[in-house]
GROMACS .gro file of C-alpha atoms in nm:
model
  506
    1MET     CA    1  -5.798   3.527  12.493
    2CYS     CA    2  -6.108   3.704  12.626
    3GLY     CA    3  -6.210   4.062  12.681
    4ILE     CA    4  -6.277   4.208  13.027
    5VAL     CA    5  -6.402   4.545  13.147
    6GLY     CA    6  -6.480   4.699  13.485
    7ILE     CA    7  -6.624   5.039  13.577
    8ALA     CA    8  -6.670   5.240  13.895
    9SER     CA    9  -6.908   5.533  13.858
   10ASN     CA   10  -7.177   5.726  14.044
   11SER     CA   11  -7.439   5.670  13.775
   12PRO     CA   12  -7.586   5.357  13.608
   13VAL     CA   13  -7.318   5.160  13.423
   14ASN     CA   14  -7.514   4.892  13.234
   15GLN     CA   15  -7.508   5.076  12.900
   16THR     CA   16  -7.141   5.170  12.936
   17LEU     CA   17  -7.050   4.808  13.003
   18TYR     CA   18  -7.252   4.689  12.705
   19ASP     CA   19  -7.091   4.943  12.473
   20ALA     CA   20  -6.742   4.865  12.604
   21LEU     CA   21  -6.797   4.494  12.541
   22LEU     CA   22  -6.896   4.575  12.182
   23LEU     CA   23  -6.557   4.744  12.145
   24LEU     CA   24  -6.392   4.427  12.278
   25GLN     CA   25  -6.606   4.184  12.077
   26HIS     CA   26  -6.306   4.088  11.862
   27ARG     CA   27  -6.151   3.928  12.173
   28GLY     CA   28  -6.433   3.678  12.216
   29GLN     CA   29  -6.744   3.583  12.023
   30ASP     CA   30  -6.856   3.273  12.211
   31ALA     CA   31  -7.031   3.419  12.517
   32ALA     CA   32  -7.088   3.749  12.696
   33GLY     CA   33  -7.186   3.856  13.046
   34ILE     CA   34  -7.233   4.157  13.272
   35ALA     CA   35  -7.256   4.182  13.651
   36THR     CA   36  -7.348   4.508  13.829
   37SER     CA   37  -7.373   4.610  14.193
   38GLN     CA   38  -7.623   4.830  14.375
   39ASN     CA   39  -7.638   4.864  14.753
   40SER     CA   40  -7.416   4.554  14.790
   41THR     CA   41  -7.660   4.350  14.578
   42PHE     CA   42  -7.538   4.196  14.252
   43SER     CA   43  -7.735   4.167  13.929
   44MET     CA   44  -7.594   3.942  13.659
   45TYR     CA   45  -7.683   3.815  13.314
   46LYS     CA   46  -7.472   3.600  13.081
   47ALA     CA   47  -7.525   3.360  12.791
   48ASN     CA   48  -7.360   3.214  12.484
   49GLY     CA   49  -7.349   3.441  12.179
   50LEU     CA   50  -7.238   3.783  12.062
   51VAL     CA   51  -7.295   4.084  12.285
   52ARG     CA   52  -7.574   4.218  12.063
   53ASP     CA   53  -7.753   3.880  12.075
   54VAL     CA   54  -7.709   3.804  12.445
   55PHE     CA   55  -7.855   4.123  12.593
   56ARG     CA   56  -8.214   4.234  12.539
   57THR     CA   57  -8.388   4.537  12.685
   58ARG     CA   58  -8.530   4.334  12.972
   59ASN     CA   59  -8.179   4.206  13.057
   60MET     CA   60  -8.031   4.554  13.052
   61ARG     CA   61  -8.305   4.691  13.277
   62SER     CA   62  -8.228   4.425  13.534
   63LEU     CA   63  -7.859   4.522  13.554
   64LEU     CA   64  -7.883   4.788  13.822
   65GLY     CA   65  -7.597   4.974  13.984
   66ASN     CA   66  -7.313   5.222  13.950
   67THR     CA   67  -7.031   4.969  13.940
   68GLY     CA   68  -6.996   4.660  13.725
   69ILE     CA   69  -6.783   4.421  13.526
   70GLY     CA   70  -6.823   4.256  13.187
   71HIS     CA   71  -6.672   3.973  12.986
   72VAL     CA   72  -6.664   3.839  12.630
   73ARG     CA   73  -6.543   3.481  12.598
   74TYR     CA   74  -6.316   3.334  12.337
   75PRO     CA   75  -6.371   2.959  12.306
   76THR     CA   76  -6.084   2.732  12.397
   77ALA     CA   77  -6.115   2.356  12.427
   78GLY     CA   78  -6.374   2.255  12.685
   79SER     CA   79  -6.506   2.604  12.760
   80SER     CA   80  -6.810   2.645  12.535
   81SER     CA   81  -7.083   2.556  12.786
   82GLU     CA   82  -7.313   2.832  12.903
   83GLU     CA   83  -7.234   2.740  13.264
   84GLU     CA   84  -6.877   2.854  13.204
   85ALA     CA   85  -6.975   3.194  13.066
   86GLN     CA   86  -6.848   3.477  13.283
   87PRO     CA   87  -6.867   3.662  13.519
   88PHE     CA   88  -6.864   3.405  13.800
   89TYR     CA   89  -6.999   3.465  14.150
   90VAL     CA   90  -6.932   3.340  14.503
   91ASN     CA   91  -7.129   3.452  14.808
   92ALA     CA   92  -6.850   3.437  15.066
   93PRO     CA   93  -6.676   3.632  15.188
   94PHE     CA   94  -6.886   3.946  15.131
   95GLY     CA   95  -6.994   3.834  14.781
   96ILE     CA   96  -6.762   3.859  14.479
   97THR     CA   97  -6.822   3.868  14.104
   98PHE     CA   98  -6.525   3.793  13.884
   99ALA     CA   99  -6.415   3.795  13.517
  100HIS     CA  100  -6.083   3.670  13.382
  101ASN     CA  101  -5.880   3.680  13.061
  102GLY     CA  102  -5.603   3.422  13.026
  103ASN     CA  103  -5.536   3.065  13.127
  104LEU     CA  104  -5.406   2.905  13.446
  105THR     CA  105  -5.156   2.625  13.401
  106ASN     CA  106  -5.204   2.479  13.750
  107TRP     CA  107  -5.582   2.503  13.786
  108GLU     CA  108  -5.638   2.131  13.832
  109GLN     CA  109  -5.393   2.118  14.122
  110LEU     CA  110  -5.554   2.430  14.268
  111LYS     CA  111  -5.898   2.272  14.240
  112ILE     CA  112  -5.785   1.987  14.462
  113GLU     CA  113  -5.614   2.228  14.704
  114MET     CA  114  -5.927   2.441  14.725
  115PHE     CA  115  -6.131   2.139  14.828
  116LYS     CA  116  -5.874   1.980  15.058
  117ASN     CA  117  -5.736   2.285  15.236
  118ASP     CA  118  -5.980   2.570  15.177
  119ARG     CA  119  -6.307   2.373  15.179
  120ARG     CA  120  -6.432   2.541  14.864
  121HIS     CA  121  -6.630   2.353  14.600
  122ILE     CA  122  -6.564   2.433  14.231
  123ASN     CA  123  -6.875   2.369  14.026
  124THR     CA  124  -6.733   2.377  13.671
  125ASP     CA  125  -6.413   2.289  13.486
  126SER     CA  126  -6.334   2.655  13.433
  127ASP     CA  127  -5.997   2.781  13.554
  128SER     CA  128  -6.167   3.118  13.607
  129GLU     CA  129  -6.396   2.973  13.873
  130VAL     CA  130  -6.091   2.819  14.039
  131MET     CA  131  -5.916   3.156  14.038
  132LEU     CA  132  -6.222   3.330  14.182
  133ASN     CA  133  -6.228   3.084  14.472
  134VAL     CA  134  -5.857   3.132  14.536
  135LEU     CA  135  -5.919   3.507  14.550
  136ALA     CA  136  -6.222   3.463  14.776
  137HIS     CA  137  -6.029   3.242  15.016
  138GLU     CA  138  -5.736   3.483  15.035
  139ILE     CA  139  -5.970   3.779  15.092
  140GLN     CA  140  -6.134   3.585  15.372
  141GLU     CA  141  -5.793   3.515  15.525
  142ALA     CA  142  -5.692   3.881  15.492
  143SER     CA  143  -6.011   4.031  15.632
  144VAL     CA  144  -6.029   4.135  15.996
  145GLY     CA  145  -6.354   4.004  16.136
  146TYR     CA  146  -6.628   4.136  15.911
  147SER     CA  147  -6.428   4.425  15.771
  148LEU     CA  148  -6.188   4.467  15.482
  149ASP     CA  149  -5.957   4.748  15.376
  150PRO     CA  150  -5.730   4.808  15.071
  151ASP     CA  151  -5.432   4.665  15.258
  152GLY     CA  152  -5.621   4.341  15.312
  153ILE     CA  153  -5.728   4.328  14.947
  154PHE     CA  154  -5.373   4.381  14.824
  155LYS     CA  155  -5.247   4.116  15.066
  156ALA     CA  156  -5.501   3.875  14.920
  157VAL     CA  157  -5.384   3.946  14.565
  158ALA     CA  158  -5.021   3.898  14.673
  159MET     CA  159  -5.110   3.553  14.811
  160LEU     CA  160  -5.301   3.472  14.492
  161HIS     CA  161  -4.989   3.553  14.287
  162LYS     CA  162  -4.796   3.301  14.497
  163ARG     CA  163  -5.051   3.024  14.439
  164VAL     CA  164  -5.163   3.079  14.080
  165ARG     CA  165  -4.951   3.009  13.771
  166GLY     CA  166  -5.017   3.111  13.413
  167ALA     CA  167  -5.144   3.421  13.236
  168TYR     CA  168  -5.425   3.630  13.377
  169ALA     CA  169  -5.582   3.972  13.386
  170ALA     CA  170  -5.891   3.997  13.604
  171VAL     CA  171  -6.162   4.231  13.729
  172ALA     CA  172  -6.380   4.170  14.034
  173GLN     CA  173  -6.646   4.340  14.247
  174ILE     CA  174  -6.644   4.292  14.622
  175ALA     CA  175  -6.990   4.362  14.763
  176GLY     CA  176  -6.989   4.670  14.982
  177TYR     CA  177  -6.622   4.749  14.915
  178GLY     CA  178  -6.551   4.827  14.551
  179LEU     CA  179  -6.392   4.730  14.220
  180LEU     CA  180  -6.067   4.531  14.200
  181ALA     CA  181  -5.843   4.456  13.901
  182PHE     CA  182  -5.505   4.286  13.874
  183ARG     CA  183  -5.257   4.144  13.624
  184ASP     CA  184  -5.024   3.845  13.639
  185PRO     CA  185  -4.658   3.902  13.743
  186PHE     CA  186  -4.536   3.852  13.384
  187GLY     CA  187  -4.786   4.094  13.229
  188ILE     CA  188  -4.875   3.844  12.959
  189ARG     CA  189  -5.236   3.946  12.904
  190PRO     CA  190  -5.308   4.319  12.866
  191LEU     CA  191  -5.497   4.544  13.107
  192CYS     CA  192  -5.525   4.923  13.124
  193ILE     CA  193  -5.709   5.190  13.317
  194GLY     CA  194  -5.878   5.513  13.214
  195ALA     CA  195  -6.066   5.797  13.384
  196GLN     CA  196  -6.316   6.070  13.314
  197GLU     CA  197  -6.486   6.343  13.513
  198ASN     CA  198  -6.865   6.333  13.500
  199GLU     CA  199  -7.101   6.630  13.506
  200GLN     CA  200  -7.080   6.646  13.884
  201GLY     CA  201  -6.701   6.662  13.871
  202VAL     CA  202  -6.663   6.311  14.013
  203THR     CA  203  -6.386   6.095  13.866
  204GLU     CA  204  -6.504   5.768  13.717
  205TYR     CA  205  -6.269   5.479  13.633
  206LEU     CA  206  -6.285   5.225  13.353
  207ILE     CA  207  -6.054   4.922  13.337
  208ALA     CA  208  -6.035   4.713  13.020
  209SER     CA  209  -5.830   4.466  12.819
  210GLU     CA  210  -5.751   4.725  12.550
  211SER     CA  211  -5.724   5.102  12.534
  212VAL     CA  212  -5.977   5.114  12.249
  213ALA     CA  213  -6.251   5.034  12.501
  214LEU     CA  214  -6.148   5.334  12.712
  215GLU     CA  215  -6.124   5.582  12.428
  216GLY     CA  216  -6.442   5.461  12.264
  217MET     CA  217  -6.633   5.532  12.584
  218GLY     CA  218  -6.486   5.881  12.627
  219PHE     CA  219  -6.236   5.791  12.900
  220ARG     CA  220  -5.883   5.925  12.884
  221PHE     CA  221  -5.614   5.662  12.899
  222LEU     CA  222  -5.421   5.682  13.227
  223ARG     CA  223  -5.181   5.389  13.204
  224ASP     CA  224  -5.140   5.015  13.175
  225VAL     CA  225  -5.182   4.809  13.489
  226LEU     CA  226  -4.830   4.691  13.569
  227PRO     CA  227  -4.734   4.322  13.586
  228GLY     CA  228  -4.824   4.193  13.930
  229GLU     CA  229  -5.004   4.516  14.021
  230ALA     CA  230  -5.353   4.543  14.168
  231VAL     CA  231  -5.576   4.851  14.148
  232PHE     CA  232  -5.880   4.901  14.368
  233VAL     CA  233  -6.153   5.165  14.350
  234ASP     CA  234  -6.336   5.191  14.683
  235MET     CA  235  -6.698   5.286  14.741
  236ASP     CA  236  -6.602   5.653  14.771
  237GLY     CA  237  -6.445   5.646  14.425
  238LYS     CA  238  -6.088   5.664  14.550
  239LEU     CA  239  -5.827   5.478  14.346
  240HIS     CA  240  -5.569   5.266  14.528
  241ALA     CA  241  -5.282   5.080  14.359
  242ARG     CA  242  -5.004   4.852  14.481
  243GLN     CA  243  -4.744   4.615  14.343
  244CYS     CA  244  -4.838   4.272  14.479
  245ALA     CA  245  -4.578   4.044  14.316
  246ASP     CA  246  -4.226   3.975  14.442
  247ASN     CA  247  -4.040   3.982  14.111
  248PRO     CA  248  -4.264   4.128  13.840
  249GLN     CA  249  -4.135   4.146  13.485
  250LEU     CA  250  -4.307   4.266  13.173
  251ASN     CA  251  -4.344   4.002  12.900
  252PRO     CA  252  -4.646   4.103  12.690
  253CYS     CA  253  -4.789   3.846  12.452
  254ALA     CA  254  -4.638   3.900  12.107
  255PHE     CA  255  -4.945   3.749  11.942
  256GLU     CA  256  -5.155   4.037  12.076
  257TYR     CA  257  -4.964   4.267  11.840
  258VAL     CA  258  -4.970   4.019  11.551
  259TYR     CA  259  -5.340   3.938  11.553
  260LEU     CA  260  -5.546   3.949  11.870
  261ALA     CA  261  -5.568   4.319  11.954
  262ARG     CA  262  -5.742   4.590  11.755
  263PRO     CA  263  -5.499   4.805  11.556
  264ASP     CA  264  -5.625   5.122  11.724
  265SER     CA  265  -5.524   4.996  12.068
  266VAL     CA  266  -5.203   5.076  12.253
  267ILE     CA  267  -5.069   4.791  12.466
  268ASP     CA  268  -4.788   4.853  12.715
  269GLY     CA  269  -4.690   5.172  12.541
  270ALA     CA  270  -4.674   5.027  12.189
  271SER     CA  271  -4.932   5.117  11.925
  272VAL     CA  272  -5.060   4.794  11.773
  273TYR     CA  273  -5.098   4.966  11.436
  274ALA     CA  274  -4.743   5.098  11.444
  275THR     CA  275  -4.601   4.756  11.532
  276ARG     CA  276  -4.785   4.602  11.236
  277LEU     CA  277  -4.640   4.865  11.004
  278LYS     CA  278  -4.296   4.768  11.133
  279MET     CA  279  -4.374   4.401  11.073
  280GLY     CA  280  -4.438   4.491  10.709
  281GLU     CA  281  -4.106   4.671  10.681
  282TYR     CA  282  -3.905   4.380  10.820
  283LEU     CA  283  -4.100   4.132  10.610
  284ALA     CA  284  -4.018   4.336  10.300
  285ASP     CA  285  -3.647   4.298  10.376
  286LYS     CA  286  -3.694   3.921  10.399
  287ILE     CA  287  -3.882   3.910  10.070
  288LYS     CA  288  -3.614   4.113   9.895
  289ALA     CA  289  -3.358   3.855  10.005
  290GLU     CA  290  -3.561   3.554   9.897
  291LEU     CA  291  -3.777   3.652   9.598
  292ARG     CA  292  -3.727   3.843   9.276
  293THR     CA  293  -3.948   4.138   9.357
  294GLY     CA  294  -3.979   4.220   8.988
  295ASP     CA  295  -4.189   3.905   8.955
  296ILE     CA  296  -4.451   4.045   9.195
  297ASP     CA  297  -4.725   4.241   9.020
  298VAL     CA  298  -4.936   4.327   9.322
  299VAL     CA  299  -4.944   4.300   9.703
  300MET     CA  300  -5.276   4.212   9.868
  301PRO     CA  301  -5.368   4.177  10.236
  302ILE     CA  302  -5.588   3.910  10.386
  303PRO     CA  303  -5.840   4.139  10.561
  304ASP     CA  304  -5.826   4.285  10.816
  305SER     CA  305  -5.542   4.248  11.065
  306SER     CA  306  -5.270   4.208  10.799
  307ARG     CA  307  -5.357   4.530  10.618
  308PRO     CA  308  -5.103   4.762  10.791
  309ALA     CA  309  -4.819   4.515  10.730
  310ALA     CA  310  -4.921   4.469  10.365
  311ILE     CA  311  -4.941   4.844  10.302
  312GLN     CA  312  -4.595   4.907  10.445
  313LEU     CA  313  -4.449   4.602  10.270
  314ALA     CA  314  -4.580   4.716   9.931
  315LEU     CA  315  -4.446   5.066   9.989
  316LYS     CA  316  -4.100   4.938  10.074
  317LEU     CA  317  -4.092   4.695   9.782
  318GLY     CA  318  -4.221   4.959   9.541
  319VAL     CA  319  -4.498   4.724   9.429
  320GLU     CA  320  -4.861   4.819   9.371
  321TYR     CA  321  -5.094   4.760   9.665
  322ARG     CA  322  -5.448   4.641   9.591
  323GLU     CA  323  -5.747   4.509   9.782
  324GLY     CA  324  -5.833   4.176   9.622
  325PHE     CA  325  -6.054   4.026   9.891
  326ILE     CA  326  -6.369   4.180  10.032
  327LYS     CA  327  -6.464   4.075  10.382
  328ASN     CA  328  -6.811   3.997  10.508
  329ARG     CA  329  -6.794   4.167  10.847
  330TYR     CA  330  -7.080   3.962  10.986
  331ILE     CA  331  -6.881   3.639  10.989
  332GLY     CA  332  -6.669   3.574  11.299
  333ARG     CA  333  -6.289   3.564  11.303
  334THR     CA  334  -6.197   3.222  11.162
  335PHE     CA  335  -5.892   3.170  11.384
  336ILE     CA  336  -6.103   3.175  11.701
  337MET     CA  337  -6.377   2.950  11.567
  338PRO     CA  338  -6.387   2.602  11.721
  339GLY     CA  339  -6.332   2.311  11.483
  340GLN     CA  340  -6.150   2.278  11.152
  341ALA     CA  341  -6.470   2.216  10.952
  342MET     CA  342  -6.628   2.538  11.081
  343ARG     CA  343  -6.313   2.739  11.003
  344LYS     CA  344  -6.288   2.598  10.651
  345LYS     CA  345  -6.653   2.661  10.572
  346SER     CA  346  -6.645   3.015  10.707
  347VAL     CA  347  -6.346   3.124  10.494
  348ARG     CA  348  -6.553   3.129  10.173
  349GLN     CA  349  -6.842   3.293  10.351
  350LYS     CA  350  -6.613   3.553  10.499
  351LEU     CA  351  -6.404   3.650  10.195
  352ASN     CA  352  -6.491   3.709   9.832
  353ALA     CA  353  -6.230   3.765   9.561
  354ILE     CA  354  -6.250   4.049   9.308
  355GLY     CA  355  -6.161   3.861   8.990
  356ALA     CA  356  -6.030   4.161   8.796
  357GLU     CA  357  -5.761   4.222   9.058
  358PHE     CA  358  -5.619   3.870   9.021
  359LYS     CA  359  -5.655   3.778   8.657
  360GLY     CA  360  -5.319   3.710   8.492
  361LYS     CA  361  -5.117   3.859   8.780
  362ASN     CA  362  -4.842   3.734   9.010
  363VAL     CA  363  -4.994   3.808   9.350
  364LEU     CA  364  -4.820   3.836   9.687
  365LEU     CA  365  -5.074   3.767   9.961
  366VAL     CA  366  -4.988   3.895  10.309
  367ASP     CA  367  -5.145   3.749  10.621
  368ASP     CA  368  -5.078   3.825  10.986
  369SER     CA  369  -4.990   3.462  11.066
  370ILE     CA  370  -5.040   3.101  10.963
  371VAL     CA  371  -5.166   2.881  11.245
  372ARG     CA  372  -5.345   2.571  11.124
  373GLY     CA  373  -5.313   2.647  10.753
  374THR     CA  374  -5.683   2.591  10.681
  375THR     CA  375  -5.753   2.955  10.598
  376SER     CA  376  -5.430   3.000  10.404
  377ARG     CA  377  -5.495   2.702  10.178
  378GLU     CA  378  -5.851   2.813  10.101
  379ILE     CA  379  -5.740   3.168  10.024
  380VAL     CA  380  -5.463   3.055   9.790
  381GLN     CA  381  -5.717   2.842   9.605
  382MET     CA  382  -5.958   3.136   9.582
  383ALA     CA  383  -5.682   3.350   9.432
  384ARG     CA  384  -5.609   3.085   9.169
  385GLU     CA  385  -5.978   3.043   9.088
  386ALA     CA  386  -5.997   3.422   9.042
  387GLY     CA  387  -5.728   3.397   8.773
  388ALA     CA  388  -5.397   3.462   8.949
  389ARG     CA  389  -5.098   3.335   8.750
  390ASN     CA  390  -4.873   3.279   9.054
  391VAL     CA  391  -4.963   3.310   9.423
  392TYR     CA  392  -4.690   3.394   9.671
  393PHE     CA  393  -4.774   3.394  10.041
  394ALA     CA  394  -4.608   3.597  10.319
  395SER     CA  395  -4.669   3.578  10.694
  396ALA     CA  396  -4.604   3.883  10.911
  397ALA     CA  397  -4.538   3.642  11.200
  398PRO     CA  398  -4.285   3.359  11.231
  399PRO     CA  399  -4.394   2.995  11.201
  400VAL     CA  400  -4.629   2.891  11.482
  401LEU     CA  401  -4.441   2.584  11.607
  402PHE     CA  402  -4.557   2.525  11.963
  403PRO     CA  403  -4.880   2.513  12.163
  404ASN     CA  404  -4.990   2.824  12.346
  405VAL     CA  405  -5.107   2.753  12.701
  406TYR     CA  406  -5.167   3.110  12.812
  407GLY     CA  407  -5.517   3.165  12.679
  408ILE     CA  408  -5.493   3.125  12.300
  409ASP     CA  409  -5.644   2.818  12.136
  410MET     CA  410  -5.325   2.657  12.002
  411PRO     CA  411  -5.315   2.355  12.231
  412THR     CA  412  -5.184   2.070  12.015
  413ARG     CA  413  -4.875   2.042  11.798
  414ASP     CA  414  -5.034   1.833  11.525
  415GLU     CA  415  -5.293   2.109  11.464
  416LEU     CA  416  -5.014   2.355  11.383
  417ILE     CA  417  -4.917   2.335  11.018
  418ALA     CA  418  -4.557   2.447  11.085
  419HIS     CA  419  -4.486   2.190  11.355
  420GLY     CA  420  -4.261   1.916  11.216
  421ARG     CA  421  -4.267   2.055  10.862
  422THR     CA  422  -4.009   2.245  10.658
  423ARG     CA  423  -4.104   2.570  10.492
  424ASP     CA  424  -4.117   2.397  10.152
  425GLU     CA  425  -4.354   2.137  10.293
  426ILE     CA  426  -4.579   2.407  10.437
  427CYS     CA  427  -4.572   2.587  10.104
  428ARG     CA  428  -4.693   2.273   9.930
  429GLU     CA  429  -4.960   2.220  10.197
  430ILE     CA  430  -5.114   2.561  10.135
  431THR     CA  431  -5.055   2.520   9.756
  432ALA     CA  432  -4.863   2.848   9.722
  433ASP     CA  433  -4.584   2.909   9.469
  434ALA     CA  434  -4.359   3.056   9.739
  435LEU     CA  435  -4.381   3.113  10.114
  436ILE     CA  436  -4.199   3.369  10.324
  437TYR     CA  437  -4.211   3.391  10.703
  438GLN     CA  438  -4.112   3.675  10.934
  439ASP     CA  439  -3.809   3.606  11.155
  440ILE     CA  440  -3.872   3.582  11.530
  441GLU     CA  441  -3.614   3.852  11.606
  442SER     CA  442  -3.769   4.081  11.347
  443LEU     CA  443  -4.110   4.034  11.506
  444LYS     CA  444  -3.974   4.131  11.845
  445ARG     CA  445  -3.790   4.430  11.696
  446SER     CA  446  -4.117   4.541  11.535
  447ILE     CA  447  -4.259   4.592  11.883
  448SER     CA  448  -3.941   4.720  12.049
  449ASP     CA  449  -3.894   4.979  11.773
  450VAL     CA  450  -4.227   5.131  11.872
  451ASN     CA  451  -4.158   5.115  12.246
  452PRO     CA  452  -3.790   5.054  12.325
  453ALA     CA  453  -3.883   4.980  12.689
  454LEU     CA  454  -4.031   4.650  12.572
  455THR     CA  455  -3.744   4.403  12.547
  456ASP     CA  456  -3.894   4.069  12.658
  457PHE     CA  457  -4.203   3.899  12.523
  458GLU     CA  458  -4.420   3.596  12.574
  459ALA     CA  459  -4.369   3.431  12.235
  460SER     CA  460  -4.395   3.063  12.326
  461CYS     CA  461  -4.597   2.971  12.018
  462PHE     CA  462  -4.298   3.084  11.808
  463ASP     CA  463  -3.995   2.999  12.021
  464GLY     CA  464  -4.120   2.732  12.266
  465ARG     CA  465  -4.007   2.929  12.574
  466TYR     CA  466  -4.274   2.917  12.845
  467ILE     CA  467  -4.187   3.200  13.078
  468THR     CA  468  -4.392   3.086  13.378
  469GLY     CA  469  -4.147   2.798  13.420
  470ASP     CA  470  -4.403   2.528  13.493
  471VAL     CA  471  -4.492   2.407  13.141
  472THR     CA  472  -4.318   2.074  13.089
  473PRO     CA  473  -4.327   1.832  12.794
  474GLU     CA  474  -4.540   1.604  13.013
  475TYR     CA  475  -4.786   1.888  13.069
  476LEU     CA  476  -4.814   1.949  12.694
  477ASP     CA  477  -4.856   1.576  12.625
  478ARG     CA  478  -5.141   1.559  12.876
  479LEU     CA  479  -5.313   1.859  12.717
  480GLU     CA  480  -5.289   1.698  12.376
  481ARG     CA  481  -5.424   1.364  12.496
  482ALA     CA  482  -5.722   1.542  12.650
  483ARG     CA  483  -5.777   1.740  12.330
  484HIS     CA  484  -5.775   1.430  12.110
  485ASN     CA  485  -5.955   1.198  12.350
  486PRO     CA  486  -6.242   1.365  12.536
  487LYS     CA  487  -6.308   1.037  12.718
  488GLU     CA  488  -5.958   1.047  12.864
  489LYS     CA  489  -6.020   1.402  12.977
  490GLN     CA  490  -6.345   1.292  13.136
  491ASP     CA  491  -6.161   1.003  13.306
  492ASP     CA  492  -5.908   1.253  13.444
  493LEU     CA  493  -6.192   1.464  13.581
  494ILE     CA  494  -6.352   1.155  13.737
  495ARG     CA  495  -6.018   1.062  13.898
  496THR     CA  496  -5.989   1.416  14.030
  497GLN     CA  497  -6.339   1.394  14.178
  498LEU     CA  498  -6.261   1.056  14.335
  499ASN     CA  499  -5.953   1.212  14.493
  500LEU     CA  500  -6.168   1.493  14.626
  501ASN     CA  501  -6.417   1.243  14.767
  502LYS     CA  502  -6.135   1.048  14.929
  503ILE     CA  503  -5.997   1.366  15.083
  504ASP     CA  504  -6.345   1.453  15.212
  505ALA     CA  505  -6.385   1.107  15.369
  506GLU     CA  506  -6.053   1.141  15.548
   0.00000   0.00000   0.00000
C-alpha cells in the first residue's frame, strides 16, 4: 500500500503535489518523492521520511514544471532503502518518471526477462523499477521512429498488462508527451481522476489513489479509473482514455474499506465511511447472537479507523458509546510500522486511556481488524490497568488468516495471530474475556450495501483466494523463507544475478 498522485496543469504544480501527498500520508509514512517536468526536463527529489520532513523550501524551488507525479511509500519487507524511494526514472525512450502503488507477483521473473530479452538493467530490488522498465520497453516498441501518440501509449499499456501480474495502480510522465496513469485488470488498488478549471478556463487534471486528495485540492471528482484502463493527458491538456486489458473485472481490495483508506474517501463508488458504518451494524448482529448485551456497560473504539463501526454498533445494541482512548496523532499507524518491537512500543506512545471511563465497567472494545495481535494485546492490558472489570474485544473484519501479496505487509502466516489458532486461542493470546469477529460474507455485504455494483472483492487475507491466479503454496513458502532468512533472500538475489551474467555471456 502506497499513495500516488499525478497532475497535469498549465501552472506550477510543486505545491499542489506536496499538499496532495499530505492528504495521502496515511497510505505511506516511510518515504516520499516528487518528480516534475518542464520543457521535457525532469526535476526530482525523494528521501525517507514523512512528507513534511522530506521536502524543504530549497527542494520545492527545484521542482519546476506544470506537470508532475508524487509518491508516499508504505514499507513492506525489503523496501526501506532510500534508493527504492519513488518516483523512479529511466532516460529511454524519451525519458519516463514513474510511481506505483501495489505489488507485482512475478517481478523476479520479469527482471530476468528484462535483462535477457529487452536488454534493460534493473538497479534495485524494487518491483516498481521492474514495472517502469517493462513500460519503457513497451513504449519503445510501440513508438514509430522518434514519435509517439496516444494509440502507441495505450498499446504499450496493453502489452504491460499481458506481461505483469499482481496488483498495481501507476502514474508516469513521458518527457515531451504528457501524463499517463493506469490500473491493473482486477482493479485491486484504487485510482481516481478529478478535474478543475483554472482562472484561464483551462481544464486541469489530478489523478490520485483516493478521492480525498482530489477534493482536498479543490478538484471535482470525475470517476474511478476502471480496471485495466489507461488515461493519458497530452501536452495540450487533452484527456484520452482507453480500456487496455482483455478481460477486466473489478475486485477492489476489501482491506481498503476496513483500514487502509481514509473514511472521507469514496472508492469505486462506495463511501469508505458508509461501509464502516455497515460493518458496525453487521457486527452488532453477531454480538447479539454470541454475547449477553446486558453485560456490556460501554462500547469504545480503538482510534481512529474503527470509530464509525463502533458508533453504529453501540447504536444498534442500545449501549452507551464512549471515547476511552485518546490518540497521539504524531505517532505513525502501528500496523504499517516495520518490526514487532517497534509496533509494541508505539502502542503505548500512541494511545492513552482515560481511567474514569474504564473503572469498574464491562467494556466492549471495537477495532477495525486484528492482524498480528500485538496492538490488541497491549490495548486490552491498558484497559485492565485503567480499571475495567471485563474487556470484550470485537473486530469489524474477519480473522486475517492468509498472507497478502498485493501490496499490504502481511507476508508470513506465522506473523498472523489468527493463522492456525481457534478463536478461543486468539482470545487468550490477546487476554480478552471474549472475542467476536465479523463474518467474511458480512464484510462483503457491508461494501455491496453501499454500492450494489460491487459484488467481487480481493479478500485473500481473509479467504485465501488469490484472484490473479499465479500465487501458489510454493510462492508463499518462498516469500516466508525470504522473510525469515534474509541470507537466503540474498542468496536468491545472487543466483538471479549469476543467471543474468550467464545470459549476458551467452
